[in-house]
Coordinates of C-alpha atoms in Angstrom, one line a residue:
Chain A
M1 CA -32.5 38.2 -7.8
N2 CA -34.8 39.2 -4.8
T3 CA -34.6 37.1 -1.3
T4 CA -37.7 35.2 -1.9
E5 CA -36.3 34.0 -5.2
D6 CA -32.7 33.2 -3.9
R7 CA -34.2 31.3 -1.0
K8 CA -36.2 29.3 -3.7
T9 CA -33.2 28.3 -5.6
Q10 CA -31.1 27.6 -2.5
A11 CA -33.5 25.2 -1.0
S12 CA -34.2 23.3 -4.8
E13 CA -29.9 23.2 -5.1
W14 CA -30.1 21.6 -1.4
F15 CA -32.6 19.1 -2.5
A16 CA -30.6 17.8 -5.4
V17 CA -27.1 18.0 -3.8
L18 CA -28.9 15.5 -0.7
R19 CA -30.5 13.4 -3.7
D20 CA -26.9 13.0 -5.5
R21 CA -25.4 12.1 -1.8
I22 CA -28.3 9.8 -1.1
C23 CA -27.8 7.9 -4.2
A24 CA -24.0 7.6 -4.3
E25 CA -24.6 6.2 -0.7
F26 CA -26.9 3.8 -1.8
E27 CA -25.1 2.7 -4.7
A28 CA -22.1 2.1 -2.4
I29 CA -24.0 -0.5 -0.4
E30 CA -25.0 -1.9 -3.4
D31 CA -21.4 -2.7 -4.4
E32 CA -20.4 -3.8 -1.0
L33 CA -22.3 -6.9 -0.8
S34 CA -19.8 -9.5 -1.9
P35 CA -20.6 -11.9 -4.8
E36 CA -20.0 -14.8 -2.6
I37 CA -22.5 -12.9 0.3
A38 CA -24.9 -12.2 -2.5
A39 CA -25.0 -15.9 -4.0
R40 CA -25.9 -17.1 -0.3
L41 CA -28.7 -14.8 0.3
P42 CA -32.4 -15.9 -0.9
I43 CA -32.4 -13.0 -3.3
A44 CA -30.2 -15.6 -5.6
E45 CA -33.8 -17.5 -5.7
D46 CA -35.4 -14.4 -7.3
L47 CA -33.1 -12.6 -9.6
C48 CA -31.0 -14.1 -12.4
D49 CA -28.8 -10.9 -11.9
V50 CA -27.3 -10.6 -8.8
T51 CA -24.9 -7.7 -9.9
P52 CA -25.0 -4.3 -8.0
G53 CA -28.1 -2.0 -8.6
R54 CA -27.6 1.4 -10.2
F55 CA -30.0 4.6 -9.9
E56 CA -32.0 5.4 -13.3
R57 CA -33.0 8.8 -13.7
K58 CA -36.0 10.2 -15.5
A59 CA -37.2 13.9 -15.9
W60 CA -40.8 15.3 -16.2
H61 CA -42.7 18.7 -16.7
R62 CA -46.0 19.8 -15.9
E63 CA -48.2 20.3 -18.8
D64 CA -48.7 24.0 -19.9
D65 CA -44.8 24.5 -18.2
G66 CA -44.6 28.4 -18.1
P67 CA -44.1 31.5 -15.3
A68 CA -47.7 31.1 -14.2
K69 CA -48.0 27.4 -14.0
G70 CA -45.3 24.8 -14.3
G71 CA -42.4 23.0 -13.1
G72 CA -41.4 19.3 -13.0
G73 CA -39.2 16.8 -11.4
V74 CA -36.6 14.0 -11.7
M75 CA -37.4 10.7 -10.5
S76 CA -34.7 8.5 -9.6
V77 CA -35.3 4.7 -8.9
M78 CA -33.0 1.9 -8.2
R79 CA -33.9 -1.9 -8.6
G80 CA -30.8 -3.4 -7.2
R81 CA -29.9 -6.4 -4.8
V82 CA -30.0 -5.0 -1.5
F83 CA -32.4 -2.2 -2.6
E84 CA -35.3 -4.1 -4.0
K85 CA -36.9 -0.8 -5.1
V86 CA -35.6 2.7 -4.2
G87 CA -37.4 5.8 -5.5
V88 CA -35.8 9.3 -4.8
N89 CA -37.6 12.2 -6.1
V90 CA -36.8 16.0 -6.4
S91 CA -39.6 18.2 -7.5
T92 CA -40.0 21.9 -8.2
V93 CA -43.8 22.9 -9.2
W94 CA -45.4 26.5 -8.9
G95 CA -48.9 27.3 -9.8
E96 CA -52.4 28.5 -8.3
F97 CA -54.3 26.1 -5.6
S98 CA -58.0 25.4 -6.8
A99 CA -60.3 27.4 -4.0
D100 CA -60.8 24.0 -2.3
F101 CA -57.2 23.1 -1.6
A102 CA -56.2 26.6 -1.1
K103 CA -58.6 26.5 2.1
Q104 CA -56.2 23.7 3.7
I105 CA -52.9 25.7 3.0
P106 CA -51.7 28.7 4.9
G107 CA -50.8 32.2 3.2
T108 CA -53.7 31.4 0.3
D109 CA -56.6 33.4 1.2
Q110 CA -55.6 36.7 -0.6
D111 CA -53.7 34.8 -3.5
P112 CA -54.0 31.2 -4.3
R113 CA -50.5 31.0 -5.9
F114 CA -47.7 28.5 -4.4
W115 CA -44.1 27.4 -5.2
A116 CA -43.3 24.0 -3.6
G117 CA -39.8 22.1 -4.0
G118 CA -39.0 18.9 -2.2
I119 CA -37.3 15.6 -1.7
S120 CA -39.1 12.5 -1.2
L121 CA -37.5 9.0 -0.7
V122 CA -39.2 5.6 0.0
A123 CA -37.0 2.5 0.1
H124 CA -38.4 -1.3 0.0
L125 CA -35.5 -3.6 0.7
R126 CA -35.1 -7.1 -0.3
S127 CA -34.2 -8.2 3.1
P128 CA -37.0 -8.7 5.6
L129 CA -34.3 -7.8 8.0
V130 CA -33.6 -4.3 6.8
P131 CA -36.7 -1.8 7.7
A132 CA -38.5 0.0 4.6
V133 CA -37.7 3.7 5.4
H134 CA -39.6 7.3 4.1
M135 CA -37.9 10.8 4.2
N136 CA -39.1 13.9 3.0
T137 CA -38.5 17.3 3.0
R138 CA -40.1 20.1 1.4
H139 CA -40.2 24.2 1.1
I140 CA -43.3 25.7 0.3
V141 CA -43.9 29.4 -0.5
T142 CA -47.3 31.2 -0.6
T143 CA -47.7 34.5 0.8
K144 CA -45.9 32.6 3.4
A145 CA -42.8 30.4 3.3
W146 CA -42.2 27.8 5.4
F147 CA -40.7 23.9 5.9
G148 CA -41.9 20.5 6.4
G149 CA -40.9 17.2 6.1
G150 CA -39.5 14.0 8.3
A151 CA -38.2 10.6 8.1
D152 CA -40.0 7.3 9.5
L153 CA -39.0 3.9 9.5
T154 CA -41.0 0.7 9.3
P155 CA -39.0 -2.4 10.4
M156 CA -40.8 -5.7 9.5
V157 CA -38.9 -7.8 11.9
P158 CA -38.3 -5.4 14.6
D159 CA -34.8 -4.7 16.1
E160 CA -34.4 -2.8 19.1
A161 CA -31.1 -1.4 17.8
D162 CA -32.4 0.2 14.6
T163 CA -35.2 1.7 16.4
R164 CA -32.7 3.2 19.0
D165 CA -30.4 4.7 16.4
F166 CA -32.9 6.1 14.1
H167 CA -34.4 7.9 17.0
A168 CA -31.0 9.1 18.2
A169 CA -30.0 10.4 15.2
L170 CA -33.4 12.4 14.4
Q171 CA -32.9 13.6 18.2
A172 CA -29.5 14.9 17.7
A173 CA -30.5 16.9 14.6
C174 CA -33.7 18.1 16.5
D175 CA -31.3 18.9 19.8
K176 CA -29.4 21.1 17.7
H177 CA -31.9 23.7 16.6
D178 CA -34.7 23.6 19.8
P179 CA -34.9 21.2 22.9
D180 CA -38.6 21.1 22.1
Y181 CA -38.5 19.9 18.5
H182 CA -37.9 16.0 19.0
G183 CA -40.6 15.5 21.6
K184 CA -43.1 17.8 19.3
F185 CA -42.1 16.1 16.0
K186 CA -41.7 12.5 17.1
K187 CA -45.5 12.8 18.6
W188 CA -46.8 14.3 15.6
C189 CA -45.1 11.5 13.5
D190 CA -46.9 9.1 15.7
E191 CA -50.2 10.2 15.1
Y192 CA -49.6 10.9 11.7
F193 CA -48.1 7.2 10.5
Y194 CA -51.2 5.8 12.0
L195 CA -53.7 3.1 10.3
K196 CA -56.8 4.1 11.9
H197 CA -58.8 1.4 10.4
R198 CA -56.5 -1.3 12.1
D199 CA -56.1 0.8 15.1
E200 CA -51.9 0.1 14.5
P201 CA -49.0 2.3 13.7
R202 CA -47.4 1.8 10.6
G203 CA -43.7 1.4 11.6
V204 CA -41.5 2.8 14.6
G205 CA -42.2 6.4 13.9
G206 CA -39.6 9.0 13.4
I207 CA -40.2 12.8 13.1
F208 CA -42.6 14.7 11.4
Y209 CA -43.0 18.7 11.0
D210 CA -44.6 21.3 9.3
Y211 CA -45.3 24.8 8.7
L212 CA -41.8 25.6 10.2
E213 CA -41.6 29.7 9.4
A214 CA -40.1 31.4 12.5
D215 CA -36.8 32.2 10.9
W216 CA -35.7 31.1 7.2
D217 CA -32.0 30.6 7.9
A218 CA -32.6 28.4 10.9
D219 CA -35.4 26.3 9.4
F220 CA -33.5 26.0 6.3
A221 CA -30.6 24.6 8.5
F222 CA -32.8 22.6 10.4
T223 CA -34.3 20.8 7.3
R224 CA -30.8 20.2 5.8
D225 CA -29.8 18.5 9.0
V226 CA -32.9 16.5 8.9
G227 CA -31.8 15.1 5.5
L228 CA -28.1 14.7 6.8
A229 CA -29.0 12.9 9.7
F230 CA -30.9 10.6 7.6
L231 CA -28.0 10.2 5.3
D232 CA -26.0 9.4 8.3
V233 CA -27.9 6.8 10.1
Y234 CA -30.2 4.8 7.7
P235 CA -26.8 3.5 5.8
K236 CA -25.6 2.2 9.2
I237 CA -29.0 0.0 9.4
V238 CA -29.0 -1.3 6.3
R239 CA -25.3 -2.4 6.6
R240 CA -25.9 -4.0 9.9
H241 CA -28.5 -6.9 8.3
M242 CA -27.9 -6.7 4.6
A243 CA -25.5 -9.8 4.5
K244 CA -27.9 -12.1 7.1
P245 CA -29.6 -14.8 5.5
W246 CA -33.4 -14.7 6.2
T247 CA -36.3 -17.4 5.7
A248 CA -39.2 -17.7 3.5
E249 CA -41.4 -17.0 6.7
Q250 CA -39.7 -13.7 7.3
R251 CA -40.3 -12.7 3.3
Q252 CA -43.9 -13.4 3.7
H253 CA -44.3 -11.6 6.5
Q254 CA -42.4 -8.7 4.9
L255 CA -44.7 -8.9 2.2
V256 CA -47.9 -8.9 4.3
R257 CA -46.4 -5.8 6.1
R258 CA -45.9 -4.1 3.1
G259 CA -49.7 -4.6 2.4
R260 CA -50.1 -1.8 5.5
Y261 CA -47.7 0.3 3.9
V262 CA -50.0 0.2 0.5
E263 CA -53.0 0.9 2.9
F264 CA -51.3 4.1 4.7
N265 CA -50.2 5.3 1.5
L266 CA -53.6 5.1 -0.7
L267 CA -56.0 5.6 2.4
Y268 CA -54.4 8.3 4.4
D269 CA -51.2 10.1 3.2
R270 CA -51.7 13.4 2.6
G271 CA -49.2 14.1 0.0
T272 CA -50.2 11.0 -2.2
L273 CA -54.0 11.9 -2.0
F274 CA -53.0 15.7 -2.9
G275 CA -51.0 14.6 -5.7
L276 CA -53.2 12.2 -7.2
K277 CA -56.1 14.3 -6.9
T278 CA -54.7 17.7 -8.4
G279 CA -53.1 15.7 -11.5
G280 CA -49.8 15.3 -9.9
N281 CA -47.0 12.7 -11.9
V282 CA -48.6 9.6 -11.1
E283 CA -45.6 7.5 -11.7
A284 CA -43.6 10.0 -9.0
I285 CA -46.3 9.9 -6.7
L286 CA -46.9 6.0 -6.7
M287 CA -42.9 5.4 -6.4
S288 CA -43.7 4.9 -2.9
L289 CA -45.4 1.5 -3.2
P290 CA -43.9 -1.8 -2.6
P291 CA -42.3 -3.3 -5.5
A292 CA -44.1 -7.1 -4.2
V293 CA -47.0 -7.2 -1.5
A294 CA -49.2 -9.8 -0.3
W295 CA -52.8 -9.7 1.4
P296 CA -53.0 -13.3 2.0
Chain B
M1 CA -94.2 -9.7 11.3
N2 CA -94.7 -6.5 9.2
T3 CA -93.9 -6.1 5.6
T4 CA -90.8 -4.0 6.1
E5 CA -89.4 -6.6 8.6
D6 CA -90.5 -9.4 6.1
R7 CA -88.8 -7.9 3.2
K8 CA -85.7 -7.9 5.3
T9 CA -85.9 -11.6 6.2
Q10 CA -86.6 -12.3 2.6
A11 CA -83.8 -10.1 1.0
S12 CA -81.2 -11.7 3.7
E13 CA -82.2 -15.2 3.3
W14 CA -81.7 -14.7 -0.8
F15 CA -78.0 -13.2 0.0
A16 CA -77.3 -16.4 1.8
V17 CA -78.8 -18.9 -0.7
L18 CA -76.9 -17.1 -3.5
R19 CA -73.8 -17.3 -1.0
D20 CA -74.1 -21.0 -0.9
R21 CA -74.9 -21.6 -4.4
I22 CA -72.1 -19.4 -5.7
C23 CA -69.6 -21.5 -3.0
A24 CA -70.9 -24.6 -4.3
E25 CA -70.1 -23.9 -7.9
F26 CA -66.8 -22.7 -7.0
E27 CA -65.9 -25.6 -5.4
A28 CA -67.0 -27.9 -8.2
I29 CA -64.7 -25.8 -10.4
E30 CA -61.8 -26.4 -7.8
D31 CA -62.8 -30.2 -8.4
E32 CA -62.8 -30.6 -12.0
L33 CA -59.2 -29.6 -12.8
S34 CA -57.7 -32.9 -13.3
P35 CA -54.6 -33.9 -11.2
E36 CA -52.9 -34.3 -14.3
I37 CA -53.6 -30.9 -16.0
A38 CA -52.9 -29.0 -12.5
A39 CA -49.7 -30.6 -12.3
R40 CA -49.0 -29.3 -15.9
L41 CA -49.9 -25.5 -14.9
P42 CA -47.6 -23.0 -13.4
I43 CA -49.5 -23.2 -10.0
A44 CA -47.5 -26.5 -9.2
E45 CA -44.3 -23.9 -8.9
D46 CA -46.2 -21.8 -6.2
L47 CA -48.2 -24.6 -4.7
C48 CA -46.7 -27.6 -2.4
D49 CA -50.7 -28.8 -2.3
V50 CA -52.8 -28.6 -5.6
T51 CA -55.4 -30.6 -3.9
P52 CA -58.7 -28.9 -4.8
G53 CA -59.5 -25.3 -2.5
R54 CA -62.6 -25.5 -0.3
F55 CA -64.2 -22.5 1.4
E56 CA -63.6 -21.5 5.0
R57 CA -66.6 -19.6 6.9
K58 CA -66.2 -17.1 9.8
A59 CA -68.6 -15.6 11.3
W60 CA -68.1 -12.0 12.9
H61 CA -70.4 -9.7 15.0
R62 CA -70.6 -6.1 15.3
E63 CA -69.8 -4.7 19.0
D64 CA -72.5 -3.8 20.9
D65 CA -74.6 -6.0 19.1
G66 CA -78.2 -5.4 20.0
P67 CA -81.8 -4.1 18.6
A68 CA -80.6 -0.4 18.0
K69 CA -77.0 -1.2 16.7
G70 CA -75.8 -4.6 15.9
G71 CA -75.7 -7.1 13.3
G72 CA -72.6 -9.0 11.6
G73 CA -71.9 -11.4 9.0
V74 CA -70.2 -14.5 7.4
M75 CA -67.0 -14.1 5.6
S76 CA -66.5 -17.4 3.3
V77 CA -62.7 -17.7 1.8
M78 CA -61.4 -19.9 -0.3
R79 CA -57.4 -20.2 -1.4
G80 CA -57.6 -23.1 -3.9
R81 CA -55.9 -24.0 -7.1
V82 CA -58.3 -22.1 -9.8
F83 CA -59.3 -19.6 -7.4
E84 CA -56.3 -18.0 -5.6
K85 CA -58.2 -16.1 -3.3
V86 CA -61.8 -15.5 -3.3
G87 CA -64.2 -13.9 -0.6
V88 CA -67.9 -14.2 -0.8
N89 CA -69.3 -12.2 2.5
V90 CA -72.7 -11.6 3.4
S91 CA -73.8 -9.5 6.1
T92 CA -76.9 -7.9 8.0
V93 CA -76.0 -4.9 10.2
W94 CA -78.2 -2.1 11.5
G95 CA -77.6 1.1 13.7
E96 CA -77.6 5.0 13.0
F97 CA -75.3 7.0 10.5
S98 CA -73.7 9.6 11.9
A99 CA -74.8 13.3 11.1
D100 CA -72.0 13.3 7.8
F101 CA -73.0 10.2 6.5
A102 CA -76.5 10.7 6.8
K103 CA -76.1 13.7 4.4
Q104 CA -75.3 11.3 1.4
I105 CA -77.9 8.6 2.2
P106 CA -81.4 8.7 1.1
G107 CA -84.5 8.7 3.6
T108 CA -82.0 9.8 6.7
D109 CA -82.9 13.5 7.2
Q110 CA -85.8 12.6 9.9
D111 CA -84.5 9.1 11.0
P112 CA -81.1 8.4 10.9
R113 CA -81.8 4.5 11.6
F114 CA -80.6 2.1 9.0
W115 CA -80.5 -1.5 8.1
A116 CA -78.4 -3.1 5.4
G117 CA -78.0 -6.4 4.1
G118 CA -76.1 -7.8 1.3
I119 CA -73.7 -10.2 -0.4
S120 CA -70.3 -8.9 -1.6
L121 CA -67.7 -11.2 -3.9
V122 CA -64.6 -10.7 -5.4
A123 CA -62.3 -13.3 -7.1
H124 CA -58.6 -13.2 -8.0
L125 CA -57.6 -16.3 -9.8
R126 CA -54.3 -18.0 -10.2
S127 CA -54.3 -18.0 -14.0
P128 CA -53.8 -14.5 -15.7
L129 CA -55.9 -16.1 -18.4
V130 CA -59.0 -15.9 -16.3
P131 CA -60.6 -12.6 -15.5
A132 CA -61.2 -11.4 -11.5
V133 CA -64.6 -10.7 -10.8
H134 CA -66.4 -8.8 -8.5
M135 CA -70.2 -8.9 -7.5
N136 CA -72.2 -7.2 -4.9
T137 CA -76.1 -6.9 -4.3
R138 CA -77.6 -5.0 -1.5
H139 CA -81.0 -4.4 0.5
I140 CA -80.9 -1.1 2.4
V141 CA -83.7 0.3 4.7
T142 CA -84.2 3.8 6.3
T143 CA -87.3 5.5 6.2
K144 CA -86.8 5.0 2.3
A145 CA -85.7 1.1 1.2
W146 CA -84.0 0.4 -2.1
F147 CA -81.8 -2.2 -3.9
G148 CA -78.3 -1.7 -5.3
G149 CA -75.6 -3.5 -6.9
G150 CA -73.9 -4.5 -9.8
A151 CA -71.0 -7.0 -11.2
D152 CA -67.9 -6.0 -13.0
L153 CA -65.2 -8.3 -15.0
T154 CA -61.5 -7.2 -14.9
P155 CA -59.8 -9.3 -17.4
M156 CA -55.7 -9.4 -17.0
V157 CA -55.3 -10.9 -20.6
P158 CA -58.3 -9.4 -22.8
D159 CA -60.6 -11.9 -24.5
E160 CA -63.8 -10.6 -26.8
A161 CA -65.9 -13.6 -25.8
D162 CA -65.5 -13.4 -22.3
T163 CA -66.1 -9.6 -22.4
R164 CA -69.1 -10.1 -24.8
D165 CA -70.5 -13.2 -22.7
F166 CA -70.3 -11.6 -19.6
H167 CA -72.2 -8.2 -20.8
A168 CA -74.7 -10.3 -22.6
A169 CA -75.6 -12.7 -19.6
L170 CA -76.2 -9.0 -17.4
Q171 CA -77.9 -7.4 -20.5
A172 CA -80.6 -10.8 -20.4
A173 CA -81.1 -10.1 -16.9
C174 CA -81.7 -6.3 -16.8
D175 CA -83.8 -6.6 -20.6
K176 CA -86.0 -9.1 -18.4
H177 CA -86.9 -6.4 -16.1
D178 CA -86.8 -3.1 -18.1
P179 CA -85.5 -2.1 -21.5
D180 CA -84.0 0.9 -20.3
Y181 CA -82.0 -0.5 -17.5
H182 CA -78.7 -2.4 -19.2
G183 CA -77.6 1.1 -21.2
K184 CA -78.0 3.0 -17.8
F185 CA -76.4 0.7 -15.6
K186 CA -73.7 -0.2 -18.1
K187 CA -72.9 3.5 -18.3
W188 CA -73.0 3.8 -14.2
C189 CA -70.6 0.8 -13.7
D190 CA -68.4 2.1 -16.8
E191 CA -68.1 5.5 -15.0
Y192 CA -68.1 4.3 -11.5
F193 CA -65.1 1.8 -11.9
Y194 CA -62.4 4.3 -13.3
L195 CA -59.4 5.2 -12.1
K196 CA -59.3 9.0 -12.6
H197 CA -55.6 9.4 -11.6
R198 CA -54.5 7.2 -14.6
D199 CA -57.3 8.0 -16.7
E200 CA -58.0 4.5 -17.1
P201 CA -61.2 2.0 -16.5
R202 CA -60.5 -0.8 -13.7
G203 CA -61.7 -3.7 -16.1
V204 CA -64.2 -4.0 -18.9
G205 CA -67.1 -3.1 -16.9
G206 CA -70.6 -4.9 -16.2
I207 CA -73.5 -3.2 -14.5
F208 CA -73.8 -1.1 -11.5
Y209 CA -77.3 0.4 -10.0
D210 CA -78.5 1.8 -6.8
Y211 CA -81.3 3.3 -5.4
L212 CA -84.1 1.0 -6.9
E213 CA -87.3 1.5 -5.1
A214 CA -89.9 1.8 -7.2
D215 CA -91.9 -1.6 -6.9
W216 CA -90.0 -3.7 -3.9
D217 CA -91.3 -6.9 -5.5
A218 CA -89.8 -6.2 -8.9
D219 CA -86.5 -4.3 -7.6
F220 CA -86.3 -8.0 -5.6
A221 CA -86.7 -10.1 -8.6
F222 CA -84.2 -8.0 -10.5
T223 CA -81.5 -8.2 -8.0
R224 CA -82.1 -12.1 -7.9
D225 CA -81.8 -12.4 -11.7
V226 CA -78.5 -10.3 -11.5
G227 CA -77.1 -12.9 -8.8
L228 CA -78.3 -15.5 -11.3
A229 CA -76.9 -13.9 -14.2
F230 CA -73.5 -14.2 -12.5
L231 CA -73.6 -17.5 -11.3
D232 CA -74.5 -18.6 -14.9
V233 CA -72.0 -16.6 -16.6
Y234 CA -69.0 -16.4 -14.7
P235 CA -68.1 -20.1 -14.2
K236 CA -68.4 -20.2 -17.8
I237 CA -65.7 -18.0 -18.2
V238 CA -63.6 -19.5 -15.5
R239 CA -64.0 -23.0 -17.1
R240 CA -63.1 -21.8 -20.5
H241 CA -59.3 -20.8 -19.7
M242 CA -58.4 -22.6 -16.6
A243 CA -56.7 -25.5 -18.0
K244 CA -54.6 -23.4 -20.2
P245 CA -50.9 -22.8 -19.3
W246 CA -49.9 -19.4 -19.1
T247 CA -46.4 -17.9 -18.9
A248 CA -44.4 -15.9 -16.4
E249 CA -44.7 -12.6 -18.3
Q250 CA -48.4 -13.0 -18.2
R251 CA -48.3 -13.8 -14.7
Q252 CA -46.3 -10.5 -13.8
H253 CA -48.9 -8.5 -16.0
Q254 CA -51.6 -9.9 -13.8
L255 CA -49.8 -9.0 -10.9
V256 CA -49.4 -5.5 -11.8
R257 CA -52.8 -5.2 -13.2
R258 CA -53.7 -6.2 -9.7
G259 CA -52.3 -3.2 -8.4
R260 CA -54.8 -0.9 -10.3
Y261 CA -57.6 -3.2 -8.6
V262 CA -55.8 -2.1 -5.1
E263 CA -55.7 1.7 -6.2
F264 CA -59.2 1.6 -7.2
N265 CA -60.5 0.0 -4.0
L266 CA -58.7 2.2 -1.2
L267 CA -58.8 5.4 -3.4
Y268 CA -62.3 5.2 -4.6
D269 CA -64.5 2.6 -3.7
R270 CA -67.1 3.6 -1.8
G271 CA -68.3 0.7 0.2
T272 CA -64.6 0.1 1.0
L273 CA -64.1 3.7 2.4
F274 CA -67.3 3.7 3.8
G275 CA -66.6 0.7 5.6
L276 CA -63.2 1.6 7.1
K277 CA -64.3 4.8 8.0
T278 CA -67.4 4.0 9.9
G279 CA -65.7 1.0 11.8
G280 CA -66.5 -2.0 9.6
N281 CA -65.2 -5.4 10.0
V282 CA -61.6 -4.7 8.5
E283 CA -61.2 -8.2 7.5
A284 CA -64.5 -8.5 5.7
I285 CA -63.9 -5.3 3.6
L286 CA -60.4 -5.6 2.7
M287 CA -60.9 -9.4 1.5
S288 CA -61.1 -7.6 -1.7
L289 CA -57.5 -7.1 -2.2
P290 CA -55.5 -9.4 -4.2
P291 CA -53.3 -12.3 -2.9
A292 CA -50.3 -11.2 -4.4
V293 CA -49.6 -7.9 -6.2
A294 CA -46.7 -6.0 -7.9
W295 CA -45.9 -2.2 -8.2
P296 CA -42.3 -3.1 -9.9

């Protein structure tokens, strides 16, 4: 096995391991909400069944799966009592970029072939007091090879401690690798997750990075640390708020804020538009959309 | 007053007259639902208040309103007991197209100035048995001058009579003017209101036309007839179903189908993307989005 192939395997294996650890942690959170507390929360009005949610997995394969073009992924979706809808997708796909897209992708001028592996997560919570969250890391190989990804938090009812802890966890992961990373990647995140038509940010940000290709081992270690930082901090934020009751007004506010999430993903998100316009798996790509939304 | 200015005035006045007639008809529909029937429908669960809805009007003006660039519009929105959310917007705006957009617009190679007037309507009904509908007609003036528009129906629970009557009304309006119009404009509509990523149509279609510039008086008369055909047929379809009870499953199906409406408008709709990317009035443009939506 040559180095590139070995690296693809290592990256794919890591994304699956991280998926397993995240799913286990989120299921543990579902279990922790005691039946007494669950019955007192407004979810009892929406749900006949307030038993803990469990992830369901569904594999998909690209059409014409083969050595020149193919691959697929596994969607893991949980519709629970804390997590109203959370999707954790891993995928490994390869093929050739069309001439149009190749222009936008490094390392494709001589050879349009690509390989891409990654993990992508979006969580929408029942409680408007728990922020929605997005996390994605990926490894792309053309004639170049790089890592990209990030994580960002979308509180519905802002909470200073959540924002502070989320940024601190990502900063610690960044600082371990390069003192310049956090400032640069936080700024990139703020610029990226921005609704230009409304002149407002999607949430409180986090980090966003791409084209990291200086040193494969260091870049892969950083990418793993971003996943681990997310796995450490986000469950803390969920546990902090999940047992608190909320009001109908807060729920309505959450449904309206979720509309902004939809607007961002369908109008601006590169991954969403890229996937939809290149015949990607629609169900996996649109897993990010919230379960219930309002434009009143 | 020269001919072009007089024509702009005539077109704008018509769009406002049509708006008034549609709003009056929709308010009459709200009144017709008897309190006894309204109390038996599932809306009684969602609404504390099942009194008839009324349109609220809100004017907006473009920044830097003046002779070189300016204008504005009036949004009319009703949140009622039959019409869950219906927006009827009229607008009259003028200015200069940016170089990028000018390329896509006829008659702008020598002179980037434009004038645009129109009416745009989207209705989302409480009952999943009543189709959602969209209607828009417009007059655009650059160094050329043309009419465009159309109407299309989006049933949530398909009904053959609705589809047949809707198409028949638009066909009658078309046939009065040109025997080729209906076939051509129905096909254009089917091609336009299509969700490529899902390989499915948005609804059952209607007509879509643009760049009609052969004979101003005839084209204006046709555009008025499209508005009148809509005003005649759509209220009939609403009245046919509005007093029928529906099930929770039908409502949920409606919320999911509305997600497709959002996907179309944010991913493909020319008017929406054009408006959002050129600093249009966000509230008026996104008035088309449904009040409650689900991606379960």
